[in-house]
Amino acid sequence: MDIIFKDDALLQLCNDDRIATRKLGRECAKKLRRRLDDLDAAASLVAFRTLPGRCHELKGDLAGCLALDLHGGVRLVFQPASDPIPQKEEGGLDWSKVTWVCIVAVEDYHD
């Protein structure tokens, strides 16, 4: 899957293990690296139905985004990057057609 980042700060956080470890802690940084590697290796988002990380669609202020669990309450938040966003005929996101994502946050959005 192709991955882009919302901004340069997020790109650095996700691609520099030292920065990730300093900002997120060792365990969270390790899981962030694993989830990004999984995203990179997957052909589409549908692979995440069976991979670790409990990929789930978000609601409310973050509707249109998805999240993967990292450590504690911290999540890797991303959204489909294609335009238009692939939808099923009956409505909802078509995970099998999502092949390009934009990382928008690494945060605990429960706070």
PDB file of C-alpha atoms in Angstrom:
ATOM      1  CA  MET A   1       0.000   0.000   0.000  1.00  0.00           C
ATOM      2  CA  ASP A   2       1.223   3.521  -0.681  1.00  0.00           C
ATOM      3  CA  ILE A   3       1.626   5.785   2.351  1.00  0.00           C
ATOM      4  CA  ILE A   4       1.795   9.568   2.496  1.00  0.00           C
ATOM      5  CA  PHE A   5       1.929  11.849   5.525  1.00  0.00           C
ATOM      6  CA  LYS A   6      -0.111  14.903   6.486  1.00  0.00           C
ATOM      7  CA  ASP A   7       3.025  16.924   7.229  1.00  0.00           C
ATOM      8  CA  ASP A   8       6.797  16.736   7.609  1.00  0.00           C
ATOM      9  CA  ALA A   9       6.671  16.425  11.404  1.00  0.00           C
ATOM     10  CA  LEU A  10       4.554  13.282  11.122  1.00  0.00           C
ATOM     11  CA  LEU A  11       6.838  11.941   8.394  1.00  0.00           C
ATOM     12  CA  GLN A  12       9.836  12.370  10.721  1.00  0.00           C
ATOM     13  CA  LEU A  13       8.052  10.801  13.681  1.00  0.00           C
ATOM     14  CA  CYS A  14       7.070   7.761  11.625  1.00  0.00           C
ATOM     15  CA  ASN A  15      10.424   7.295   9.898  1.00  0.00           C
ATOM     16  CA  ASP A  16      12.955   8.090  12.607  1.00  0.00           C
ATOM     17  CA  ASP A  17      12.983   5.498  15.390  1.00  0.00           C
ATOM     18  CA  ARG A  18      14.938   7.801  17.726  1.00  0.00           C
ATOM     19  CA  ILE A  19      12.344  10.566  17.443  1.00  0.00           C
ATOM     20  CA  ALA A  20       9.477   8.086  17.839  1.00  0.00           C
ATOM     21  CA  THR A  21      11.074   6.508  20.912  1.00  0.00           C
ATOM     22  CA  ARG A  22      11.717   9.914  22.488  1.00  0.00           C
ATOM     23  CA  LYS A  23       8.161  11.178  21.876  1.00  0.00           C
ATOM     24  CA  LEU A  24       6.141   7.968  22.287  1.00  0.00           C
ATOM     25  CA  GLY A  25       8.227   5.614  24.413  1.00  0.00           C
ATOM     26  CA  ARG A  26       9.974   2.421  23.358  1.00  0.00           C
ATOM     27  CA  GLU A  27       6.960   0.070  23.210  1.00  0.00           C
ATOM     28  CA  CYS A  28       4.756   2.501  21.313  1.00  0.00           C
ATOM     29  CA  ALA A  29       7.545   3.331  18.856  1.00  0.00           C
ATOM     30  CA  LYS A  30       8.118  -0.385  18.156  1.00  0.00           C
ATOM     31  CA  LYS A  31       4.424  -0.939  17.468  1.00  0.00           C
ATOM     32  CA  LEU A  32       4.274   2.162  15.279  1.00  0.00           C
ATOM     33  CA  ARG A  33       7.093   0.729  13.153  1.00  0.00           C
ATOM     34  CA  ARG A  34       5.289  -2.642  12.913  1.00  0.00           C
ATOM     35  CA  ARG A  35       1.977  -1.075  11.892  1.00  0.00           C
ATOM     36  CA  LEU A  36       3.677   1.091   9.243  1.00  0.00           C
ATOM     37  CA  ASP A  37       5.524  -1.956   7.906  1.00  0.00           C
ATOM     38  CA  ASP A  38       2.205  -3.842   7.758  1.00  0.00           C
ATOM     39  CA  LEU A  39       0.580  -0.964   5.879  1.00  0.00           C
ATOM     40  CA  ASP A  40       3.479  -0.818   3.454  1.00  0.00           C
ATOM     41  CA  ALA A  41       3.354  -4.584   2.794  1.00  0.00           C
ATOM     42  CA  ALA A  42      -0.436  -4.869   2.400  1.00  0.00           C
ATOM     43  CA  ALA A  43      -2.005  -4.835  -1.041  1.00  0.00           C
ATOM     44  CA  SER A  44      -5.125  -3.169   0.351  1.00  0.00           C
ATOM     45  CA  LEU A  45      -6.739  -2.256   3.638  1.00  0.00           C
ATOM     46  CA  VAL A  46      -8.755  -5.491   3.647  1.00  0.00           C
ATOM     47  CA  ALA A  47      -5.628  -7.304   4.920  1.00  0.00           C
ATOM     48  CA  PHE A  48      -6.117  -5.485   8.233  1.00  0.00           C
ATOM     49  CA  ARG A  49      -9.262  -7.463   8.971  1.00  0.00           C
ATOM     50  CA  THR A  50      -6.914 -10.251  10.153  1.00  0.00           C
ATOM     51  CA  LEU A  51      -3.698  -8.422  11.120  1.00  0.00           C
ATOM     52  CA  PRO A  52      -2.878  -7.242  14.654  1.00  0.00           C
ATOM     53  CA  GLY A  53      -3.722  -3.663  15.575  1.00  0.00           C
ATOM     54  CA  ARG A  54      -7.527  -3.808  15.576  1.00  0.00           C
ATOM     55  CA  CYS A  55      -8.013  -1.569  12.543  1.00  0.00           C
ATOM     56  CA  HIS A  56     -11.297   0.267  12.921  1.00  0.00           C
ATOM     57  CA  GLU A  57     -13.228   3.113  11.352  1.00  0.00           C
ATOM     58  CA  LEU A  58     -13.681   6.194  13.514  1.00  0.00           C
ATOM     59  CA  LYS A  59     -16.768   8.285  14.192  1.00  0.00           C
ATOM     60  CA  GLY A  60     -17.579  11.774  15.366  1.00  0.00           C
ATOM     61  CA  ASP A  61     -14.888  14.401  14.784  1.00  0.00           C
ATOM     62  CA  LEU A  62     -12.659  11.753  13.200  1.00  0.00           C
ATOM     63  CA  ALA A  63     -15.272  10.298  10.844  1.00  0.00           C
ATOM     64  CA  GLY A  64     -13.669   9.246   7.582  1.00  0.00           C
ATOM     65  CA  CYS A  65     -10.492   8.169   9.372  1.00  0.00           C
ATOM     66  CA  LEU A  66      -9.359   4.764  10.574  1.00  0.00           C
ATOM     67  CA  ALA A  67      -7.091   3.830  13.455  1.00  0.00           C
ATOM     68  CA  LEU A  68      -4.685   1.103  14.446  1.00  0.00           C
ATOM     69  CA  ASP A  69      -3.908   0.441  18.112  1.00  0.00           C
ATOM     70  CA  LEU A  70      -0.322   1.093  19.147  1.00  0.00           C
ATOM     71  CA  HIS A  71       0.298   1.107  22.914  1.00  0.00           C
ATOM     72  CA  GLY A  72      -1.985   2.195  25.720  1.00  0.00           C
ATOM     73  CA  GLY A  73      -4.459   4.647  24.226  1.00  0.00           C
ATOM     74  CA  VAL A  74      -2.167   5.812  21.414  1.00  0.00           C
ATOM     75  CA  ARG A  75      -3.432   5.158  17.893  1.00  0.00           C
ATOM     76  CA  LEU A  76      -2.054   5.498  14.378  1.00  0.00           C
ATOM     77  CA  VAL A  77      -4.764   7.542  12.637  1.00  0.00           C
ATOM     78  CA  PHE A  78      -5.012   7.534   8.848  1.00  0.00           C
ATOM     79  CA  GLN A  79      -7.487   8.046   6.044  1.00  0.00           C
ATOM     80  CA  PRO A  80      -7.861   6.776   2.500  1.00  0.00           C
ATOM     81  CA  ALA A  81      -5.881   9.094   0.237  1.00  0.00           C
ATOM     82  CA  SER A  82      -7.616   8.370  -3.059  1.00  0.00           C
ATOM     83  CA  ASP A  83     -10.161  10.776  -4.481  1.00  0.00           C
ATOM     84  CA  PRO A  84     -12.923   9.762  -4.521  1.00  0.00           C
ATOM     85  CA  ILE A  85     -12.790   7.516  -1.468  1.00  0.00           C
ATOM     86  CA  PRO A  86     -13.858   3.992  -2.514  1.00  0.00           C
ATOM     87  CA  GLN A  87     -17.361   3.204  -1.319  1.00  0.00           C
ATOM     88  CA  LYS A  88     -19.422   0.010  -1.414  1.00  0.00           C
ATOM     89  CA  GLU A  89     -22.663   0.160  -3.398  1.00  0.00           C
ATOM     90  CA  GLU A  90     -24.673  -0.239  -0.202  1.00  0.00           C
ATOM     91  CA  GLY A  91     -22.611   2.468   1.515  1.00  0.00           C
ATOM     92  CA  GLY A  92     -19.551   2.443   3.706  1.00  0.00           C
ATOM     93  CA  LEU A  93     -15.867   2.283   2.967  1.00  0.00           C
ATOM     94  CA  ASP A  94     -14.739  -0.447   0.547  1.00  0.00           C
ATOM     95  CA  TRP A  95     -11.631  -1.701   2.367  1.00  0.00           C
ATOM     96  CA  SER A  96     -10.626  -3.896  -0.575  1.00  0.00           C
ATOM     97  CA  LYS A  97     -10.140  -0.840  -2.798  1.00  0.00           C
ATOM     98  CA  VAL A  98      -8.136   1.270  -0.352  1.00  0.00           C
ATOM     99  CA  THR A  99      -4.558   1.014  -1.623  1.00  0.00           C
ATOM    100  CA  TRP A 100      -3.292   4.466  -0.683  1.00  0.00           C
ATOM    101  CA  VAL A 101      -3.463   6.072   2.774  1.00  0.00           C
ATOM    102  CA  CYS A 102      -2.487   9.340   4.415  1.00  0.00           C
ATOM    103  CA  ILE A 103      -1.193   9.208   7.992  1.00  0.00           C
ATOM    104  CA  VAL A 104      -2.872  12.088   9.829  1.00  0.00           C
ATOM    105  CA  ALA A 105      -1.913  11.566  13.484  1.00  0.00           C
ATOM    106  CA  VAL A 106      -0.233   9.437  16.119  1.00  0.00           C
ATOM    107  CA  GLU A 107      -2.154  10.288  19.255  1.00  0.00           C
ATOM    108  CA  ASP A 108      -4.472   9.306  22.055  1.00  0.00           C
ATOM    109  CA  TYR A 109      -7.691  10.862  20.782  1.00  0.00           C
ATOM    110  CA  HIS A 110      -9.582   9.699  23.883  1.00  0.00           C
ATOM    111  CA  ASP A 111      -8.153  12.581  25.952  1.00  0.00           C
TER     112      ASP A 111
END
